[in-house]
Coordinates of C-alpha atoms and ligand atoms in Angstrom, one line a residue:
X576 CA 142.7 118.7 135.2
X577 CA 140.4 116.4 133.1
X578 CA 139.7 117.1 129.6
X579 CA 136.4 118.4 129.2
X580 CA 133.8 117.2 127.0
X581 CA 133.6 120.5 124.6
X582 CA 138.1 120.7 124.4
X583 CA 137.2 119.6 121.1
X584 CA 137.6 123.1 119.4
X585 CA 139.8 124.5 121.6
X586 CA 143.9 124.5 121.6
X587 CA 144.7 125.6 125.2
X588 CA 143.6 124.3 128.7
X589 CA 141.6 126.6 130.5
X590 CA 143.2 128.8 132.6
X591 CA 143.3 127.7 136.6
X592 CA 141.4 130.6 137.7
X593 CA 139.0 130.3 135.0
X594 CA 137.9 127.1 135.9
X595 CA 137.4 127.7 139.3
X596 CA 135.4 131.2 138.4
X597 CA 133.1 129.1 135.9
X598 CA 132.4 126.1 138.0
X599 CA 129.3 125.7 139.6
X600 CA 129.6 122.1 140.9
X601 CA 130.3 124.0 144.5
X602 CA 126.3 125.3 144.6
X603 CA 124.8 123.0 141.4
X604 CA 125.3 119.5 143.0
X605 CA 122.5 120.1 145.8
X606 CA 120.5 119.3 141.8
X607 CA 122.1 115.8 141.7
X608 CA 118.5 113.5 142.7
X609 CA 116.6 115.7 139.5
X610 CA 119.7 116.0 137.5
X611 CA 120.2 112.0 137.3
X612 CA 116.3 111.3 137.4
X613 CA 116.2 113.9 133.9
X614 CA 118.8 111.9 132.4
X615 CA 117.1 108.6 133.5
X616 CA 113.7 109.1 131.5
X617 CA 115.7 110.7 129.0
X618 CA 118.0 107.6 128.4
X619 CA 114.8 105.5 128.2
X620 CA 112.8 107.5 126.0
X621 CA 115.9 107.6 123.5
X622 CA 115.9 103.6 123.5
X623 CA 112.1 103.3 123.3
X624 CA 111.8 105.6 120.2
X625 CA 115.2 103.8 118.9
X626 CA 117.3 106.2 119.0
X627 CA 119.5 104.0 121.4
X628 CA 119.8 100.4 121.7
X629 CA 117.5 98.7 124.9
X630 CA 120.9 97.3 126.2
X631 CA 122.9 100.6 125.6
X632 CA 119.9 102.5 127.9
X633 CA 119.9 99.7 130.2
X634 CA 123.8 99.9 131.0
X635 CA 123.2 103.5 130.9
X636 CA 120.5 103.7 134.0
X637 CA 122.4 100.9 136.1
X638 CA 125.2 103.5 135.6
X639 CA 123.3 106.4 136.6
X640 CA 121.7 104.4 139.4
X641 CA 125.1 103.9 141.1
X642 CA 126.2 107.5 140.2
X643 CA 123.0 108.2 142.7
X644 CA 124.0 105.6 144.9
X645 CA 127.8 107.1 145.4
X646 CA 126.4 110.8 145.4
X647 CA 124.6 109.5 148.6
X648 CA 126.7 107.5 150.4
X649 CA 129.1 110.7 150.4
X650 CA 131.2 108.7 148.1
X651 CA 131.4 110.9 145.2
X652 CA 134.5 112.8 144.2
X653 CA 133.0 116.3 143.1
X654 CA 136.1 117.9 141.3
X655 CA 135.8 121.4 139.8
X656 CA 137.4 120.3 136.8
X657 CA 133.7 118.9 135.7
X658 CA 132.4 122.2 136.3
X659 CA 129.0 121.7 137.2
X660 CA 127.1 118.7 138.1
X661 CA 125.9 117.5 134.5
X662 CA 129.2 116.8 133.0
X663 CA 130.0 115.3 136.6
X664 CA 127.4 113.1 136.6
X665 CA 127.9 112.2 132.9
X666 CA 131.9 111.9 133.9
X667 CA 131.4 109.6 136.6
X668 CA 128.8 107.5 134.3
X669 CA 131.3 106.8 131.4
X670 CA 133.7 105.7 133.9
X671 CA 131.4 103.1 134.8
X672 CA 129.1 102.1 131.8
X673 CA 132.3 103.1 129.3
X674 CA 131.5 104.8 126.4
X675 CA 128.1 104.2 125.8
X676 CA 127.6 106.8 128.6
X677 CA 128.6 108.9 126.1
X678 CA 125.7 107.8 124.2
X679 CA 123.2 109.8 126.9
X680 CA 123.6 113.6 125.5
X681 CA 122.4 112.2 122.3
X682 CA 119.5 115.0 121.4
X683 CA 120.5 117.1 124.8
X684 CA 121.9 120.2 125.7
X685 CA 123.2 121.2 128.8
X686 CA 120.7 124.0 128.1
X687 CA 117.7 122.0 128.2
X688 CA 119.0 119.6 131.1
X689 CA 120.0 122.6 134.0
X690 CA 116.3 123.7 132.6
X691 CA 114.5 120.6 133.1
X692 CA 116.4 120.1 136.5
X693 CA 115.6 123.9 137.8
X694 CA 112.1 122.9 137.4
X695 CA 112.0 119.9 139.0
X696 CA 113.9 121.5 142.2
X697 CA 111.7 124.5 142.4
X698 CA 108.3 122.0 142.2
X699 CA 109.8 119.6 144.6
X700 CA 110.6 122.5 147.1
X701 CA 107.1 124.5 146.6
X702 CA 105.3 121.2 147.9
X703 CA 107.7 121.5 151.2
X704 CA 106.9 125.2 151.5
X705 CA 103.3 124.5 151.0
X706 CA 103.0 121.8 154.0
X707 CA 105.2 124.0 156.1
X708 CA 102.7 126.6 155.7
X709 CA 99.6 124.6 156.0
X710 CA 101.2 123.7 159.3
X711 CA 101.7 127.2 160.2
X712 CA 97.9 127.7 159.0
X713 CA 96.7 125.0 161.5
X714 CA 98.6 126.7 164.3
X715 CA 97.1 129.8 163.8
X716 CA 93.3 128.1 163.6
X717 CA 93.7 126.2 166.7
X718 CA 95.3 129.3 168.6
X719 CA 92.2 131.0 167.1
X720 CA 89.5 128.5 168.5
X721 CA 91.3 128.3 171.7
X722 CA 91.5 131.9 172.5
X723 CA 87.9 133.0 171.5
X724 CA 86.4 135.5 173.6
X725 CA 90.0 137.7 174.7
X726 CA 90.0 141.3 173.5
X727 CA 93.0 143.3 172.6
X728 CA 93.4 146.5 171.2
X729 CA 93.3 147.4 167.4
X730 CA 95.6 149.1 166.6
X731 CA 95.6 152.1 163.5
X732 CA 99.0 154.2 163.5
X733 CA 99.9 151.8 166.3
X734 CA 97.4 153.9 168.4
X735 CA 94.2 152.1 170.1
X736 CA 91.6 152.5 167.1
X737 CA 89.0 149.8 168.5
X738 CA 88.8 146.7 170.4
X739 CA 89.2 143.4 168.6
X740 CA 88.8 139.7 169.5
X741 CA 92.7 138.3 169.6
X742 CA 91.2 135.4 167.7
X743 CA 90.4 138.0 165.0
X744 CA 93.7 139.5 165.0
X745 CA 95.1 135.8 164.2
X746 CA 92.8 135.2 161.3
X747 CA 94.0 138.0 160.0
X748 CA 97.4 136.6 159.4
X749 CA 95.5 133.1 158.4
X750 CA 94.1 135.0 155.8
X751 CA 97.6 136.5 154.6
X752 CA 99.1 132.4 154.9
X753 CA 96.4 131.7 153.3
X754 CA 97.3 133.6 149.6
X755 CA 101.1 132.4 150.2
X756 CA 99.6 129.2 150.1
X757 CA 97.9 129.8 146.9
X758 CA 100.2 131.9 144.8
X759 CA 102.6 128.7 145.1
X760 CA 99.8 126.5 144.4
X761 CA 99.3 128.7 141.2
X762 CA 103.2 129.3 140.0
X763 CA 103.2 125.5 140.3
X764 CA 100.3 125.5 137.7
X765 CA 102.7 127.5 135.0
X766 CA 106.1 126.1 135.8
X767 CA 104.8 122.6 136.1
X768 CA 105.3 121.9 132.1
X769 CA 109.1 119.9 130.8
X770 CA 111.5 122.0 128.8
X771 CA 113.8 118.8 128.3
X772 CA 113.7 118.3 124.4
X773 CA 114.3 121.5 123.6
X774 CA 118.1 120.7 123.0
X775 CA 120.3 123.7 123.0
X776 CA 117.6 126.2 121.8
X777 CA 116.0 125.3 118.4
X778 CA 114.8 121.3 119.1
X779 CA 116.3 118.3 117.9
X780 CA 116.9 116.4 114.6
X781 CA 116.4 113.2 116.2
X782 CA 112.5 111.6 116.3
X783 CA 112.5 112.0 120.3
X784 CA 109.2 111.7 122.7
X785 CA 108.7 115.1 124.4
X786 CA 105.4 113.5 126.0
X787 CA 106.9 110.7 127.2
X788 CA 109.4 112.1 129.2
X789 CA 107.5 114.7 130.5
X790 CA 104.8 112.2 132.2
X791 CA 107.6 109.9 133.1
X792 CA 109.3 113.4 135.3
X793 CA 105.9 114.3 136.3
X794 CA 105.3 117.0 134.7
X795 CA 101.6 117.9 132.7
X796 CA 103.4 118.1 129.4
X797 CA 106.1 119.3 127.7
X798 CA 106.6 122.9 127.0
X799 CA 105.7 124.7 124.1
X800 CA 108.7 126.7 122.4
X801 CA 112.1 125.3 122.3
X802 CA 113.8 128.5 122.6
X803 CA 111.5 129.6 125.5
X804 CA 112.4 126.3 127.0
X805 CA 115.7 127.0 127.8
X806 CA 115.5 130.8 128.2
X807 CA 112.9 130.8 130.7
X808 CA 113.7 131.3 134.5
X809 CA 110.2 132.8 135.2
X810 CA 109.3 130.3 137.6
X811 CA 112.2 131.0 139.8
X812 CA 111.1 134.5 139.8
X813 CA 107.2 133.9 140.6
X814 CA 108.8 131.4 143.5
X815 CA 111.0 133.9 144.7
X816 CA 107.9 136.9 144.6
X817 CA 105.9 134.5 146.4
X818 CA 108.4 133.4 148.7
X819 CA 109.2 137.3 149.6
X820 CA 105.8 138.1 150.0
X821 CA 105.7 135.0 152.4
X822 CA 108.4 136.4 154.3
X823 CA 107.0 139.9 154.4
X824 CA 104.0 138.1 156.2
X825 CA 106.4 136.8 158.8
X826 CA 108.4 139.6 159.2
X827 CA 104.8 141.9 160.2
X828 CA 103.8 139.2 162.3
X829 CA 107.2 139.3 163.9
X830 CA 107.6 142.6 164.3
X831 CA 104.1 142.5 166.3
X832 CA 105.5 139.8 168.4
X833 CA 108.8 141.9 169.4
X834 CA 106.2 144.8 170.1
X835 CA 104.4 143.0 172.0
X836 CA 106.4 140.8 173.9
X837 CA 108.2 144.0 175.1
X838 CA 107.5 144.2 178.9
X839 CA 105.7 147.4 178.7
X840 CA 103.4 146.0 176.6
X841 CA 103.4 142.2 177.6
X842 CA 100.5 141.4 175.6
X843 CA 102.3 138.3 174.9
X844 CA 105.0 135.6 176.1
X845 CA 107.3 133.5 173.8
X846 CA 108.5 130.5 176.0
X847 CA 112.3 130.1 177.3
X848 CA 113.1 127.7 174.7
X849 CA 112.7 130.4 172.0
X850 CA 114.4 133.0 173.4
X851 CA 117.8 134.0 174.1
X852 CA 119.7 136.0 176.8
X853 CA 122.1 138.8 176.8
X854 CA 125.9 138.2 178.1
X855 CA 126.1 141.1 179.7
X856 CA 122.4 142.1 181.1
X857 CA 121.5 139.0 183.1
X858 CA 117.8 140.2 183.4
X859 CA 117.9 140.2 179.3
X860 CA 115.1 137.4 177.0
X861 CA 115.4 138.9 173.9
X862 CA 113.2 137.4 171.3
X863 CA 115.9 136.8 168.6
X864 CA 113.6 134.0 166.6
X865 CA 111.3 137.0 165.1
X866 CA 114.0 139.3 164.9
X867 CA 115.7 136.9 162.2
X868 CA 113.0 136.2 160.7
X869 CA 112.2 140.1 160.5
X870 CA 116.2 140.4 159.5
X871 CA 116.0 137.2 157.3
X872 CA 113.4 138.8 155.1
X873 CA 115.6 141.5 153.1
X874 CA 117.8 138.2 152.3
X875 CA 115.2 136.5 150.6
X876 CA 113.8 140.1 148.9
X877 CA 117.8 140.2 147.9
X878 CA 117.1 137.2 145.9
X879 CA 114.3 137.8 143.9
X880 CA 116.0 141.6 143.4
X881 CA 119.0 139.2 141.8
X882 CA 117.0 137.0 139.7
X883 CA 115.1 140.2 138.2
X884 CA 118.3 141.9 137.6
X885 CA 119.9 138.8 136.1
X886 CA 117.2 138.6 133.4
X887 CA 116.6 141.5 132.8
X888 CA 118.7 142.7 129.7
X889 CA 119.4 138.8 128.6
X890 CA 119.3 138.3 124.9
X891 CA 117.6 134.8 124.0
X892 CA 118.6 132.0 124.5
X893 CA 120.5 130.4 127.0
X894 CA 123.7 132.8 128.5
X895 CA 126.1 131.6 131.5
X896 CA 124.5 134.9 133.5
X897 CA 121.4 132.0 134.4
X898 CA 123.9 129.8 136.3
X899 CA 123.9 132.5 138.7
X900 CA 119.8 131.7 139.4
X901 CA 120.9 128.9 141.4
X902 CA 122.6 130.5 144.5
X903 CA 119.7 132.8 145.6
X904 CA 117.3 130.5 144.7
X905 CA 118.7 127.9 147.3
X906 CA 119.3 130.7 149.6
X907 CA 115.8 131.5 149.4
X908 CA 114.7 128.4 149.8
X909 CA 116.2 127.6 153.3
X910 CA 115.4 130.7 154.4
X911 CA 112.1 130.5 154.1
X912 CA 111.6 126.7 155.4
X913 CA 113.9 127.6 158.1
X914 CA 111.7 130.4 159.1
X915 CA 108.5 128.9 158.6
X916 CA 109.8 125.8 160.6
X917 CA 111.1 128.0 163.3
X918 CA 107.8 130.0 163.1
X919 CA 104.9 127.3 163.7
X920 CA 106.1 126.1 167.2
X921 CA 106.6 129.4 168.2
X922 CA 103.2 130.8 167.7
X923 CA 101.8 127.6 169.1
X924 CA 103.5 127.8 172.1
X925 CA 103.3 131.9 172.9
X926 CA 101.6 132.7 175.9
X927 CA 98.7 135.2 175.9
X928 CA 98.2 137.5 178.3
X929 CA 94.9 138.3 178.8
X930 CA 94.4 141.0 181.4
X931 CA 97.1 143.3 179.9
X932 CA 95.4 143.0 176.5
X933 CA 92.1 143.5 178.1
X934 CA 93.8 146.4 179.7
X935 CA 95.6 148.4 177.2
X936 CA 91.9 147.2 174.9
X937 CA 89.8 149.9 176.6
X938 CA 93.0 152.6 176.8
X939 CA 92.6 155.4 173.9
X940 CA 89.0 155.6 174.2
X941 CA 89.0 152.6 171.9
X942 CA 84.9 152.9 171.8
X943 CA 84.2 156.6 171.3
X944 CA 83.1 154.9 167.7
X945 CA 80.7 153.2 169.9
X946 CA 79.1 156.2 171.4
X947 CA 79.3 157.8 167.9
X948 CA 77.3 154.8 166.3
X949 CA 74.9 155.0 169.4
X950 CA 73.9 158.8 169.0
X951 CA 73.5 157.6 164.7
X952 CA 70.4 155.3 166.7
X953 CA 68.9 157.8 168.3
X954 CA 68.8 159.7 164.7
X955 CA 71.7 162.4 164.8
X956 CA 74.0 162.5 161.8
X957 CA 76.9 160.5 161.5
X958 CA 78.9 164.1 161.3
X959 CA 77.5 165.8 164.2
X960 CA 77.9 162.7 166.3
X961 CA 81.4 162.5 165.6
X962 CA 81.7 165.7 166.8
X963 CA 79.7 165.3 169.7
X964 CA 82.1 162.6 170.8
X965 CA 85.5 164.3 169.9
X966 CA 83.9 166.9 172.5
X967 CA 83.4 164.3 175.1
X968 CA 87.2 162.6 174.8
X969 CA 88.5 165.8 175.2
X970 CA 86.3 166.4 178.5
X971 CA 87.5 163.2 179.7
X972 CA 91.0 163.5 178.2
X973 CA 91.0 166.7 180.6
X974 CA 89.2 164.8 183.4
X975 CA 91.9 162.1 183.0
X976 CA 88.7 159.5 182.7
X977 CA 88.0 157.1 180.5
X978 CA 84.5 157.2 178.7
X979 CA 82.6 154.4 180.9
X980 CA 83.9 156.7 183.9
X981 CA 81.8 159.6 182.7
X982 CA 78.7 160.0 184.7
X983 CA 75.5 160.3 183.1
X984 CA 75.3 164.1 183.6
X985 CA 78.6 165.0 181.9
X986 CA 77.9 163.2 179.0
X987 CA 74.9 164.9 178.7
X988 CA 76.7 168.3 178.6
X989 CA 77.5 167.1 174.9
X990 CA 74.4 165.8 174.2
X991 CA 70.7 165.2 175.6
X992 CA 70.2 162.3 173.2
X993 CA 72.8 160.2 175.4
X994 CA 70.8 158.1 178.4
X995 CA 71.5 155.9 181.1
X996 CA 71.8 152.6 178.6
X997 CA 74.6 154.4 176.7
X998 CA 76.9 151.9 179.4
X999 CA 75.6 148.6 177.6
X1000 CA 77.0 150.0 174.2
X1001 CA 80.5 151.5 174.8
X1002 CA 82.3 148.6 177.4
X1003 CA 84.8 146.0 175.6
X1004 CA 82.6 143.2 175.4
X1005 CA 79.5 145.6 173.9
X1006 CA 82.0 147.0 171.2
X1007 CA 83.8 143.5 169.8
X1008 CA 80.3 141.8 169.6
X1009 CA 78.2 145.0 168.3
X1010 CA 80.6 144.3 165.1
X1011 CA 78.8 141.2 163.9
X1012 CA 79.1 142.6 160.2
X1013 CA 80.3 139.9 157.6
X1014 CA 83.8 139.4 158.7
X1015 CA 83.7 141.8 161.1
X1016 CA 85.5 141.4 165.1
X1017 CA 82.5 139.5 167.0
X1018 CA 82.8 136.3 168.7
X1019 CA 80.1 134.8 166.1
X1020 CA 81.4 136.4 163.1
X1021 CA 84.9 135.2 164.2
X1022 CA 83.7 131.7 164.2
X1023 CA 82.2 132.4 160.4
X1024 CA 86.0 132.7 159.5
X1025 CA 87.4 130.1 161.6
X1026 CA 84.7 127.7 160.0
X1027 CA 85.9 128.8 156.7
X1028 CA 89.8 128.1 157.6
X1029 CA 89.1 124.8 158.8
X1030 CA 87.4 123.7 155.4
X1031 CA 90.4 125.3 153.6
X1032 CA 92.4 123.2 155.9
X1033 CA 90.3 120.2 155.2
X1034 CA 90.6 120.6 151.4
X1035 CA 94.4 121.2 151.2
X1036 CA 95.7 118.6 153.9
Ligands
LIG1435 N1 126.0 125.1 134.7 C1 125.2 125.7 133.7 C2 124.1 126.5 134.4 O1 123.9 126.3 135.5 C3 124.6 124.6 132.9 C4 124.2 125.0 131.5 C5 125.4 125.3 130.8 N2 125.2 125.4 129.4 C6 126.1 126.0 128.6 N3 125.8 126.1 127.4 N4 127.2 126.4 129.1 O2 123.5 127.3 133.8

């Protein structure tokens, strides 16, 4: 057991278990890149304002540089006796540099360091998520443009409401992607700001550059309250309420794809290569990949649920209950990428089958809106014509005929208003493209929103 840097005040050793239950160097170390680039800027900001001598930062970042160097080449001891990856890190660098790597925590907590290097992971990994989901995004476009013109069903209370173009149905989840995409690109806006400098909670007495080191790690500036600074896990939380609401996206989309890869339905096909078999029913292809992603969601949800809970009743400032924001964070984290790297090639490849959407499209008398809206043309109250029509599905309900089936003079038994054209208004085609309203399910007002997605592409590529 090594000493550790705060046995100072303290008469025994800690106690075996203790150590082990207050470690975090088993989760913590996957911070080691930010934790060692904070302590970098912060060694040469302390020389540059004086605080350190020029040679005492240089031996100091040729220290940490090989610290980096061993951490990657696997040949780092990580002992649990350091306890988490700062005093590891700073460990391993006085071995090296001697004791002028003890000079580094000058004007620096611990409080203000797991801080800064929180922030730094959470940005770092909200860039992946957004080009993960901007590939997703383009996935969705192209499948889109290339499937223009196939009808499915729409679907209210999973019941036939009225036809749609499958293209619609897929900007539908662009649109969702779309705000994922943007409530990152806004968290990223708040938490992008450098709580290193804040010391253990109420600043420092030394004449340090906040500024500086805040450029230097990328951030806009430093942030504005020293106690906030280190209290703070807000960010985690917006990330982890975005990145829930991002899974809540993939789980309805894959819920729709278990539906409707189901063979009674068959609307669509996910490839071999993303399916897997039963061992006992050789006929099985089950489609596991949205099923995790479906079951994967309450994990991620679990997450944010912790960090909420974890803050909740925390007096300010800094209290060992926020080493426990690491683990779920991480856990979210690689859910999420996992998914949405699972997800893209997925979609891309799914086939789509056309004549059983086409099929169970015109099922439900999925246009009696149409023949509705048609008797509102020839002047009869919205009301009365809905009536009218309710009548006429329950005739052909009876008559076990769909609507187009209905000749002329049965129709008419419901109303006198309806005439031969009432056949160009209530097939498949007739109904999608009838709905050219501003973002409505025709083919050209389809292309309106594909047009729009590709210049939100364009911008965020
Ligand atoms: N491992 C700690 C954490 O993750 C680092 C900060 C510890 N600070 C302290 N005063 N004990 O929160």
């Amino acid at each position: 057991m090594s000493e550790k840097p705060w046995a100072g005040r303290f008469n025994l050793p800690t106690d075996i278990f203790v150590e082990e239950f207050n470690a975090s160097i088993y989760f913590d170390k996957r911070l080691y890149k930010f934790d060692i680039k904070g302590s970098i800027a912060h060694a040469v900001m302390l020389s540059r304002q004086g605080i350190i001598a020029e040679s005492e930062a240089r031996a100091i970042v040729s220290g940490l540089e090989q610290v980096l160097d061993e951490i990657e080449k696997g040949e780092f001891h990580f002992d649990i006796g350091d306890e988490d990856i700062h005093m590891a890190v700073e460990k391993r660098l006085t071995e090296i540099a001697g004791p002028v790597g003890g000079k580094l925590h000058t004007a620096r907590s611990r409080n203000d360091q797991v801080a800064v290097d929180v922030r730094m992971y959470v940005m770092y990994e909200a860039e992946t998520v957004k080009a993960y989901l901007i590939n997703l995004i383009r996935v969705l476009v192209d499948k889109a443009v290339n499937n223009i013109g196939i009808v499915m069903p729409g679907f209210t209370h999973l019941q036939q409401g009225q036809p749609i173009l499958f293209s619609h149905y897929l900007m539908a989840y662009f649109q969702m992607f779309k705000r994922d995409f943007q409530r990152i690109n806004d968290l990223m806006i708040r938490a992008n700001y450098c709580p290193l400098g804040a010391g253990a909670l109420a600043g420092t007495t030394f004449p340090i550059d906040r500024n500086y080191t805040a450029n230097t790690l990328g951030f806009y500036g430093p942030t504005e309250n020293s106690i906030d600074s280190v209290s703070d896990r807000d960010f985690i939380i917006e990330f982890l309420s975005a990145a829930s609401i991002c899974m809540m996206h993939l789980s309805r989309l894959s819920e729709e794809i278990i539906l409707f890869s189901n063979p009674d339905i068959n609307f669509v096909t996910l490839t071999d290569d993303y399916c897997t078999g039963s061992s006992i029913m050789p006929q099985k292809k089950n489609p596991d990949i949205p099923e995790l992603i479906r079951g994967k969601t309450g994990r991620v949800y679990g997450s944010l649920m912790t960090m909420l809970t974890i803050m909740k009743g925390l007096p300010l400032a800094y209290n060992k209950d926020m080493q426990e924001d690491k683990e779920p964070l991480f856990d979210a984290v690689d859910t999420l990428l996992a998914s949405l790297k699972v997800f893209a090639p997925m979609i891309e490849k799914m086939k789509v089958n056309v004549d059983k959407m086409q099929q169970s499209a015109g099922k439900g008398y999925s246009t009696a809106t149409d023949l509705a809206d048609y008797l509102v043309r020839k002047g009869i109250p919205f009301r009365e014509a809905h009536h009218i029509v309710g009548k006429t599905v329950a005739y052909a309900i009876d008559n076990n005929k769909n609507l187009e089936e209905l000749s002329i003079n049965e129709m008419q038994i419901f109303s006198k208003f309806i005439e031969k054209d009432v056949y160009n208004y209530i097939t498949l085609d007739a109904s999608v493209n009838s709905r050219n309203s501003y973002g409505g399910t025709s083919v050209e007002s389809v292309m309106t929103q594909i047009k729009l997605a590709k210049s939100f592409l364009d911008d965020n590529l």
